Amino acid sequence: ITMLPASRMLGSLVFTLEATAVAVFHLSLYPWVAVDMWPMVALMYVLTASAMTAHVMTARSQPGFLERGPPPPPIPPEQLMVLQRANPYNCLTCGVYKPIRSKHCSICGRCVAEFDHHCPVVMNCIGVRNRRAFSFYLFSLFAAEVIWMWLALTALGRIGWVASGHPGAICMLVYVIVILFGTGFQALRQAFCIAGNVTPNELIVRSKYDYLKSADMLFYNPFDLGVVQNCIWYWSEERPTWYDVYDSRHELDADAEMRWKVSGVLRIWDKTKLRLREKR
């Protein structure tokens, strides 16, 4: 028996559970759903099929790997790490210059343009070329889970005490309710990042990136041009040159620019933390 690589086991398990949830609903709960609720049932099937399709597309797509350069120098890994810290904008592993907003993924072993994060669920990096498919997967899966849970609760409510005869449906309902919190958090974070033109990687480790700091060394996002423009940039094929955007905006007044922007809450958060430290 050939075992799946560890990096693919979680993604394969999640995909299997997605299909199992639909099968359990159709076999155990669908007969108990009211006839006039068929539009919601159809919508749930469509959303689930869309999510599973987007899951496969995201897993099989190229996230935006940068072309490799010459191989790293033949030196011990410890020395290579020291050299890498001294040259943060050059990836010695891939032998390339890392453009702004890109990052080397230690799991994939490649540099990714507009690095979002590495997602074990889809078994792939999320970057400039597949993050729209990933977002579609996330939002459609969350919507499908909400509808599945509502339909399942409605069906089990109609069954009443007979529900004890459907342990598989009850176990799947518990699983969906638990996983719904994780999916909801991820979907909410992704929506925030899209609206604020910031990647999850930049959101989490923003203090590491000089291009996300103003003169006072607090968070400032020069790429946030408002929700409408940010969404257009995210969902369209046309991409700006981020160096040009940065050069034209990084010297503007950070407080004025961030006042009505979605990512401005991160600057408020950083300023609040700074005040609390000063009071200690």
mmCIF file of C-alpha atoms in Angstrom:
data_model
loop_
_atom_site.group_PDB
_atom_site.id
_atom_site.type_symbol
_atom_site.label_atom_id
_atom_site.label_comp_id
_atom_site.label_asym_id
_atom_site.label_seq_id
_atom_site.Cartn_x
_atom_site.Cartn_y
_atom_site.Cartn_z
ATOM 1 C CA ILE A 1 0.000 0.000 0.000
ATOM 2 C CA THR A 2 1.340 3.418 -0.979
ATOM 3 C CA MET A 3 0.614 6.036 1.674
ATOM 4 C CA LEU A 4 -0.159 9.640 0.807
ATOM 5 C CA PRO A 5 2.604 12.143 1.667
ATOM 6 C CA ALA A 6 2.000 13.837 5.016
ATOM 7 C CA SER A 7 1.630 17.196 3.239
ATOM 8 C CA ARG A 8 -1.396 15.862 1.321
ATOM 9 C CA MET A 9 -3.172 13.892 4.028
ATOM 10 C CA LEU A 10 -5.032 16.844 5.588
ATOM 11 C CA GLY A 11 -6.206 18.182 2.242
ATOM 12 C CA SER A 12 -7.377 14.757 1.116
ATOM 13 C CA LEU A 13 -9.196 14.221 4.427
ATOM 14 C CA VAL A 14 -10.990 17.586 4.198
ATOM 15 C CA PHE A 15 -12.040 16.933 0.592
ATOM 16 C CA THR A 16 -13.380 13.516 1.606
ATOM 17 C CA LEU A 17 -15.340 15.024 4.503
ATOM 18 C CA GLU A 18 -16.838 17.646 2.183
ATOM 19 C CA ALA A 19 -18.151 14.879 -0.080
ATOM 20 C CA THR A 20 -19.258 12.795 2.917
ATOM 21 C CA ALA A 21 -21.286 15.678 4.372
ATOM 22 C CA VAL A 22 -23.305 15.947 1.161
ATOM 23 C CA ALA A 23 -23.778 12.177 0.962
ATOM 24 C CA VAL A 24 -24.962 11.958 4.591
ATOM 25 C CA PHE A 25 -27.406 14.805 4.050
ATOM 26 C CA HIS A 26 -28.809 13.315 0.858
ATOM 27 C CA LEU A 27 -29.214 9.792 2.257
ATOM 28 C CA SER A 28 -30.313 10.533 5.835
ATOM 29 C CA LEU A 29 -31.785 14.028 6.036
ATOM 30 C CA TYR A 30 -33.054 15.019 2.604
ATOM 31 C CA PRO A 31 -36.247 12.876 2.857
ATOM 32 C CA TRP A 32 -37.220 14.845 5.987
ATOM 33 C CA VAL A 33 -36.740 18.306 4.509
ATOM 34 C CA ALA A 34 -39.945 20.172 3.694
ATOM 35 C CA VAL A 35 -40.855 20.231 0.002
ATOM 36 C CA ASP A 36 -40.989 24.033 -0.139
ATOM 37 C CA MET A 37 -37.321 24.190 0.956
ATOM 38 C CA TRP A 38 -36.013 22.658 -2.280
ATOM 39 C CA PRO A 39 -34.444 25.966 -3.495
ATOM 40 C CA MET A 40 -32.183 26.026 -0.422
ATOM 41 C CA VAL A 41 -31.329 22.346 -0.927
ATOM 42 C CA ALA A 42 -30.420 23.029 -4.562
ATOM 43 C CA LEU A 43 -28.361 26.058 -3.529
ATOM 44 C CA MET A 44 -26.499 23.959 -0.963
ATOM 45 C CA TYR A 45 -25.675 21.326 -3.599
ATOM 46 C CA VAL A 46 -24.481 24.000 -6.050
ATOM 47 C CA LEU A 47 -22.329 25.744 -3.442
ATOM 48 C CA THR A 48 -20.793 22.465 -2.291
ATOM 49 C CA ALA A 49 -19.997 21.424 -5.863
ATOM 50 C CA SER A 50 -18.493 24.864 -6.501
ATOM 51 C CA ALA A 51 -16.406 24.673 -3.325
ATOM 52 C CA MET A 52 -15.092 21.204 -4.167
ATOM 53 C CA THR A 53 -14.256 22.310 -7.714
ATOM 54 C CA ALA A 54 -12.431 25.384 -6.423
ATOM 55 C CA HIS A 55 -10.649 23.154 -3.885
ATOM 56 C CA VAL A 56 -9.217 21.013 -6.685
ATOM 57 C CA MET A 57 -8.408 24.039 -8.864
ATOM 58 C CA THR A 58 -6.516 25.748 -6.033
ATOM 59 C CA ALA A 59 -4.630 22.577 -5.179
ATOM 60 C CA ARG A 60 -3.561 21.937 -8.781
ATOM 61 C CA SER A 61 -2.803 25.503 -9.836
ATOM 62 C CA GLN A 62 0.534 27.274 -9.929
ATOM 63 C CA PRO A 63 0.412 29.919 -7.163
ATOM 64 C CA GLY A 64 2.878 32.281 -8.798
ATOM 65 C CA PHE A 65 6.280 30.705 -8.250
ATOM 66 C CA LEU A 66 9.174 32.958 -9.222
ATOM 67 C CA GLU A 67 11.570 31.509 -11.748
ATOM 68 C CA ARG A 68 14.560 29.889 -10.099
ATOM 69 C CA GLY A 69 18.036 31.331 -10.465
ATOM 70 C CA PRO A 70 21.428 29.754 -9.790
ATOM 71 C CA PRO A 71 21.583 27.170 -6.980
ATOM 72 C CA PRO A 72 22.583 28.268 -3.466
ATOM 73 C CA PRO A 73 26.283 28.355 -2.563
ATOM 74 C CA PRO A 74 27.673 25.096 -1.130
ATOM 75 C CA ILE A 75 27.934 26.278 2.474
ATOM 76 C CA PRO A 76 26.473 24.944 5.737
ATOM 77 C CA PRO A 77 22.788 25.769 6.390
ATOM 78 C CA GLU A 78 23.704 27.902 9.422
ATOM 79 C CA GLN A 79 25.881 30.189 7.309
ATOM 80 C CA LEU A 80 23.224 30.305 4.611
ATOM 81 C CA MET A 81 20.673 31.536 7.187
ATOM 82 C CA VAL A 82 23.076 34.288 8.313
ATOM 83 C CA LEU A 83 23.605 35.406 4.722
ATOM 84 C CA GLN A 84 19.846 35.321 4.115
ATOM 85 C CA ARG A 85 19.170 37.593 7.097
ATOM 86 C CA ALA A 86 21.806 40.013 5.810
ATOM 87 C CA ASN A 87 20.183 40.016 2.346
ATOM 88 C CA PRO A 88 16.404 39.815 3.002
ATOM 89 C CA TYR A 89 15.438 40.893 -0.510
ATOM 90 C CA ASN A 90 17.519 38.202 -2.194
ATOM 91 C CA CYS A 91 16.505 34.559 -1.816
ATOM 92 C CA LEU A 92 19.697 32.557 -1.719
ATOM 93 C CA THR A 93 17.752 29.273 -1.868
ATOM 94 C CA CYS A 94 15.958 30.137 -5.115
ATOM 95 C CA GLY A 95 18.732 32.402 -6.409
ATOM 96 C CA VAL A 96 16.363 35.257 -7.227
ATOM 97 C CA TYR A 97 15.633 38.811 -6.158
ATOM 98 C CA LYS A 98 12.351 38.812 -4.251
ATOM 99 C CA PRO A 99 9.988 41.529 -5.536
ATOM 100 C CA ILE A 100 7.988 43.526 -3.035
ATOM 101 C CA ARG A 101 5.159 41.511 -1.385
ATOM 102 C CA SER A 102 6.737 38.162 -2.340
ATOM 103 C CA LYS A 103 8.071 35.561 0.095
ATOM 104 C CA HIS A 104 9.906 32.260 0.143
ATOM 105 C CA CYS A 105 7.726 29.353 1.264
ATOM 106 C CA SER A 106 9.746 26.932 3.343
ATOM 107 C CA ILE A 107 7.208 24.134 2.728
ATOM 108 C CA CYS A 108 7.125 24.402 -1.071
ATOM 109 C CA GLY A 109 10.771 25.473 -1.233
ATOM 110 C CA ARG A 110 9.940 28.245 -3.728
ATOM 111 C CA CYS A 111 9.468 32.004 -3.738
ATOM 112 C CA VAL A 112 5.875 33.056 -4.403
ATOM 113 C CA ALA A 113 4.728 36.382 -5.862
ATOM 114 C CA GLU A 114 2.271 38.211 -3.577
ATOM 115 C CA PHE A 115 2.554 35.396 -1.062
ATOM 116 C CA ASP A 116 -0.724 34.879 0.786
ATOM 117 C CA HIS A 117 0.020 31.815 2.911
ATOM 118 C CA HIS A 118 0.635 28.089 2.601
ATOM 119 C CA CYS A 119 -2.654 26.263 3.065
ATOM 120 C CA PRO A 120 -2.443 22.606 4.152
ATOM 121 C CA VAL A 121 -6.146 22.143 3.366
ATOM 122 C CA VAL A 122 -5.607 22.747 -0.354
ATOM 123 C CA MET A 123 -2.054 21.335 -0.174
ATOM 124 C CA ASN A 124 -0.577 24.323 -1.970
ATOM 125 C CA CYS A 125 0.768 27.822 -1.574
ATOM 126 C CA ILE A 126 -1.676 30.659 -2.114
ATOM 127 C CA GLY A 127 -0.266 33.443 -4.249
ATOM 128 C CA VAL A 128 -1.047 35.899 -6.999
ATOM 129 C CA ARG A 129 -2.178 33.253 -9.498
ATOM 130 C CA ASN A 130 -4.508 31.120 -7.390
ATOM 131 C CA ARG A 131 -5.724 33.279 -4.507
ATOM 132 C CA ARG A 132 -8.965 34.180 -6.282
ATOM 133 C CA ALA A 133 -9.799 30.482 -6.654
ATOM 134 C CA PHE A 134 -8.915 30.012 -2.982
ATOM 135 C CA SER A 135 -11.159 32.897 -1.913
ATOM 136 C CA PHE A 136 -14.018 31.508 -3.988
ATOM 137 C CA TYR A 137 -13.467 28.113 -2.340
ATOM 138 C CA LEU A 138 -13.487 29.669 1.124
ATOM 139 C CA PHE A 139 -16.611 31.805 0.645
ATOM 140 C CA SER A 140 -18.647 29.120 -1.149
ATOM 141 C CA LEU A 141 -17.661 26.498 1.450
ATOM 142 C CA PHE A 142 -18.704 28.771 4.312
ATOM 143 C CA ALA A 143 -22.063 29.494 2.675
ATOM 144 C CA ALA A 144 -22.610 25.773 1.978
ATOM 145 C CA GLU A 145 -21.821 24.892 5.602
ATOM 146 C CA VAL A 146 -24.278 27.488 6.932
ATOM 147 C CA ILE A 147 -27.084 26.201 4.674
ATOM 148 C CA TRP A 148 -26.200 22.544 5.431
ATOM 149 C CA MET A 149 -26.388 23.194 9.169
ATOM 150 C CA TRP A 150 -29.721 25.025 8.882
ATOM 151 C CA LEU A 151 -31.275 22.301 6.723
ATOM 152 C CA ALA A 152 -29.921 19.543 8.986
ATOM 153 C CA LEU A 153 -31.304 21.192 12.137
ATOM 154 C CA THR A 154 -34.652 21.674 10.407
ATOM 155 C CA ALA A 155 -34.775 18.034 9.287
ATOM 156 C CA LEU A 156 -33.725 16.652 12.686
ATOM 157 C CA GLY A 157 -36.339 18.886 14.321
ATOM 158 C CA ARG A 158 -39.031 17.295 12.153
ATOM 159 C CA ILE A 159 -37.767 13.781 12.916
ATOM 160 C CA GLY A 160 -37.800 14.372 16.678
ATOM 161 C CA TRP A 161 -36.959 11.340 18.816
ATOM 162 C CA VAL A 162 -36.392 9.250 15.702
ATOM 163 C CA ALA A 163 -33.181 11.273 15.211
ATOM 164 C CA SER A 164 -31.412 8.754 17.432
ATOM 165 C CA GLY A 165 -31.736 6.328 14.531
ATOM 166 C CA HIS A 166 -29.495 8.550 12.401
ATOM 167 C CA PRO A 167 -26.217 8.678 14.368
ATOM 168 C CA GLY A 168 -24.207 9.406 11.219
ATOM 169 C CA ALA A 169 -26.244 12.536 10.524
ATOM 170 C CA ILE A 170 -25.915 13.717 14.118
ATOM 171 C CA CYS A 171 -22.128 13.156 14.114
ATOM 172 C CA MET A 172 -21.804 15.002 10.804
ATOM 173 C CA LEU A 173 -23.894 17.875 12.175
ATOM 174 C CA VAL A 174 -21.531 18.195 15.148
ATOM 175 C CA TYR A 175 -18.544 18.158 12.776
ATOM 176 C CA VAL A 176 -20.051 20.856 10.529
ATOM 177 C CA ILE A 177 -20.879 23.091 13.504
ATOM 178 C CA VAL A 178 -17.323 22.786 14.829
ATOM 179 C CA ILE A 179 -15.644 23.311 11.459
ATOM 180 C CA LEU A 180 -17.972 26.228 10.701
ATOM 181 C CA PHE A 181 -16.173 28.398 13.257
ATOM 182 C CA GLY A 182 -12.822 27.810 11.565
ATOM 183 C CA THR A 183 -14.209 28.385 8.080
ATOM 184 C CA GLY A 184 -16.030 31.508 9.247
ATOM 185 C CA PHE A 185 -12.868 32.953 10.782
ATOM 186 C CA GLN A 186 -10.860 32.238 7.636
ATOM 187 C CA ALA A 187 -13.573 33.731 5.403
ATOM 188 C CA LEU A 188 -13.828 36.847 7.579
ATOM 189 C CA ARG A 189 -10.047 37.311 7.583
ATOM 190 C CA GLN A 190 -9.884 36.811 3.819
ATOM 191 C CA ALA A 191 -12.654 39.373 3.269
ATOM 192 C CA PHE A 192 -10.779 41.858 5.476
ATOM 193 C CA CYS A 193 -7.549 41.285 3.559
ATOM 194 C CA ILE A 194 -9.266 41.757 0.193
ATOM 195 C CA ALA A 195 -10.999 44.950 1.322
ATOM 196 C CA GLY A 196 -7.771 46.315 2.822
ATOM 197 C CA ASN A 197 -5.364 45.120 0.092
ATOM 198 C CA VAL A 198 -3.169 43.247 2.542
ATOM 199 C CA THR A 199 -2.217 39.572 2.385
ATOM 200 C CA PRO A 200 -2.695 37.286 5.399
ATOM 201 C CA ASN A 201 1.095 36.942 5.561
ATOM 202 C CA GLU A 202 1.464 40.733 5.709
ATOM 203 C CA LEU A 203 -1.346 40.919 8.237
ATOM 204 C CA ILE A 204 0.250 38.427 10.623
ATOM 205 C CA VAL A 205 3.910 39.473 10.368
ATOM 206 C CA ARG A 206 3.478 43.086 9.266
ATOM 207 C CA SER A 207 6.124 44.304 11.725
ATOM 208 C CA LYS A 208 8.808 42.492 9.665
ATOM 209 C CA TYR A 209 8.193 44.465 6.473
ATOM 210 C CA ASP A 210 9.679 47.949 6.146
ATOM 211 C CA TYR A 211 7.385 48.769 3.219
ATOM 212 C CA LEU A 212 4.420 48.494 5.619
ATOM 213 C CA LYS A 213 5.778 51.108 8.031
ATOM 214 C CA SER A 214 5.539 54.884 8.081
ATOM 215 C CA ALA A 215 8.212 57.291 9.310
ATOM 216 C CA ASP A 216 7.065 56.712 12.902
ATOM 217 C CA MET A 217 7.651 52.937 12.414
ATOM 218 C CA LEU A 218 3.950 52.145 12.858
ATOM 219 C CA PHE A 219 1.825 50.230 10.377
ATOM 220 C CA TYR A 220 1.023 52.058 7.149
ATOM 221 C CA ASN A 221 -0.367 50.313 4.075
ATOM 222 C CA PRO A 222 0.470 52.310 0.925
ATOM 223 C CA PHE A 223 -1.387 49.755 -1.210
ATOM 224 C CA ASP A 224 -4.809 50.408 0.384
ATOM 225 C CA LEU A 225 -6.659 52.724 -1.995
ATOM 226 C CA GLY A 226 -10.147 52.034 -0.670
ATOM 227 C CA VAL A 227 -12.486 49.056 -0.723
ATOM 228 C CA VAL A 228 -13.710 49.500 -4.305
ATOM 229 C CA GLN A 229 -10.269 49.865 -5.879
ATOM 230 C CA ASN A 230 -8.825 47.093 -3.722
ATOM 231 C CA CYS A 231 -11.562 44.667 -4.795
ATOM 232 C CA ILE A 232 -11.107 45.594 -8.459
ATOM 233 C CA TRP A 233 -7.376 44.906 -8.193
ATOM 234 C CA TYR A 234 -7.969 41.619 -6.400
ATOM 235 C CA TRP A 235 -10.586 40.108 -8.683
ATOM 236 C CA SER A 236 -9.329 41.382 -12.060
ATOM 237 C CA GLU A 237 -6.440 40.202 -14.200
ATOM 238 C CA GLU A 238 -4.973 43.697 -14.407
ATOM 239 C CA ARG A 239 -2.434 44.154 -11.638
ATOM 240 C CA PRO A 240 -0.616 47.376 -10.773
ATOM 241 C CA THR A 241 3.131 47.509 -10.361
ATOM 242 C CA TRP A 242 3.419 47.525 -6.585
ATOM 243 C CA TYR A 243 6.745 49.354 -6.691
ATOM 244 C CA ASP A 244 5.064 52.252 -8.507
ATOM 245 C CA VAL A 245 2.196 52.313 -6.007
ATOM 246 C CA TYR A 246 4.643 52.250 -3.106
ATOM 247 C CA ASP A 247 6.880 54.990 -4.567
ATOM 248 C CA SER A 248 3.915 57.293 -5.125
ATOM 249 C CA ARG A 249 2.357 56.830 -1.679
ATOM 250 C CA HIS A 250 4.886 55.798 0.968
ATOM 251 C CA GLU A 251 5.775 59.398 1.916
ATOM 252 C CA LEU A 252 2.163 60.578 2.355
ATOM 253 C CA ASP A 253 0.735 61.424 5.769
ATOM 254 C CA ALA A 254 0.015 58.002 7.267
ATOM 255 C CA ASP A 255 -2.696 59.092 9.710
ATOM 256 C CA ALA A 256 -4.613 61.014 7.035
ATOM 257 C CA GLU A 257 -4.307 58.218 4.472
ATOM 258 C CA MET A 258 -5.327 55.445 6.875
ATOM 259 C CA ARG A 259 -8.204 57.290 8.568
ATOM 260 C CA TRP A 260 -11.033 55.853 6.445
ATOM 261 C CA LYS A 261 -9.305 52.750 5.098
ATOM 262 C CA VAL A 262 -10.109 49.169 6.114
ATOM 263 C CA SER A 263 -6.498 48.384 6.982
ATOM 264 C CA GLY A 264 -6.418 51.576 9.054
ATOM 265 C CA VAL A 265 -7.661 49.540 12.025
ATOM 266 C CA LEU A 266 -4.240 47.867 12.088
ATOM 267 C CA ARG A 267 -2.550 51.240 12.506
ATOM 268 C CA ILE A 268 -4.980 52.103 15.318
ATOM 269 C CA TRP A 269 -4.183 48.748 16.922
ATOM 270 C CA ASP A 270 -0.430 49.349 16.729
ATOM 271 C CA LYS A 271 -0.786 52.862 18.163
ATOM 272 C CA THR A 272 -2.908 51.524 21.018
ATOM 273 C CA LYS A 273 -0.316 48.861 21.831
ATOM 274 C CA LEU A 274 2.411 51.521 21.804
ATOM 275 C CA ARG A 275 0.477 53.709 24.268
ATOM 276 C CA LEU A 276 -0.089 50.748 26.588
ATOM 277 C CA ARG A 277 3.632 49.925 26.556
ATOM 278 C CA GLU A 278 4.501 53.536 27.385
ATOM 279 C CA LYS A 279 2.173 53.498 30.379
ATOM 280 C CA ARG A 280 3.862 50.461 31.933
#
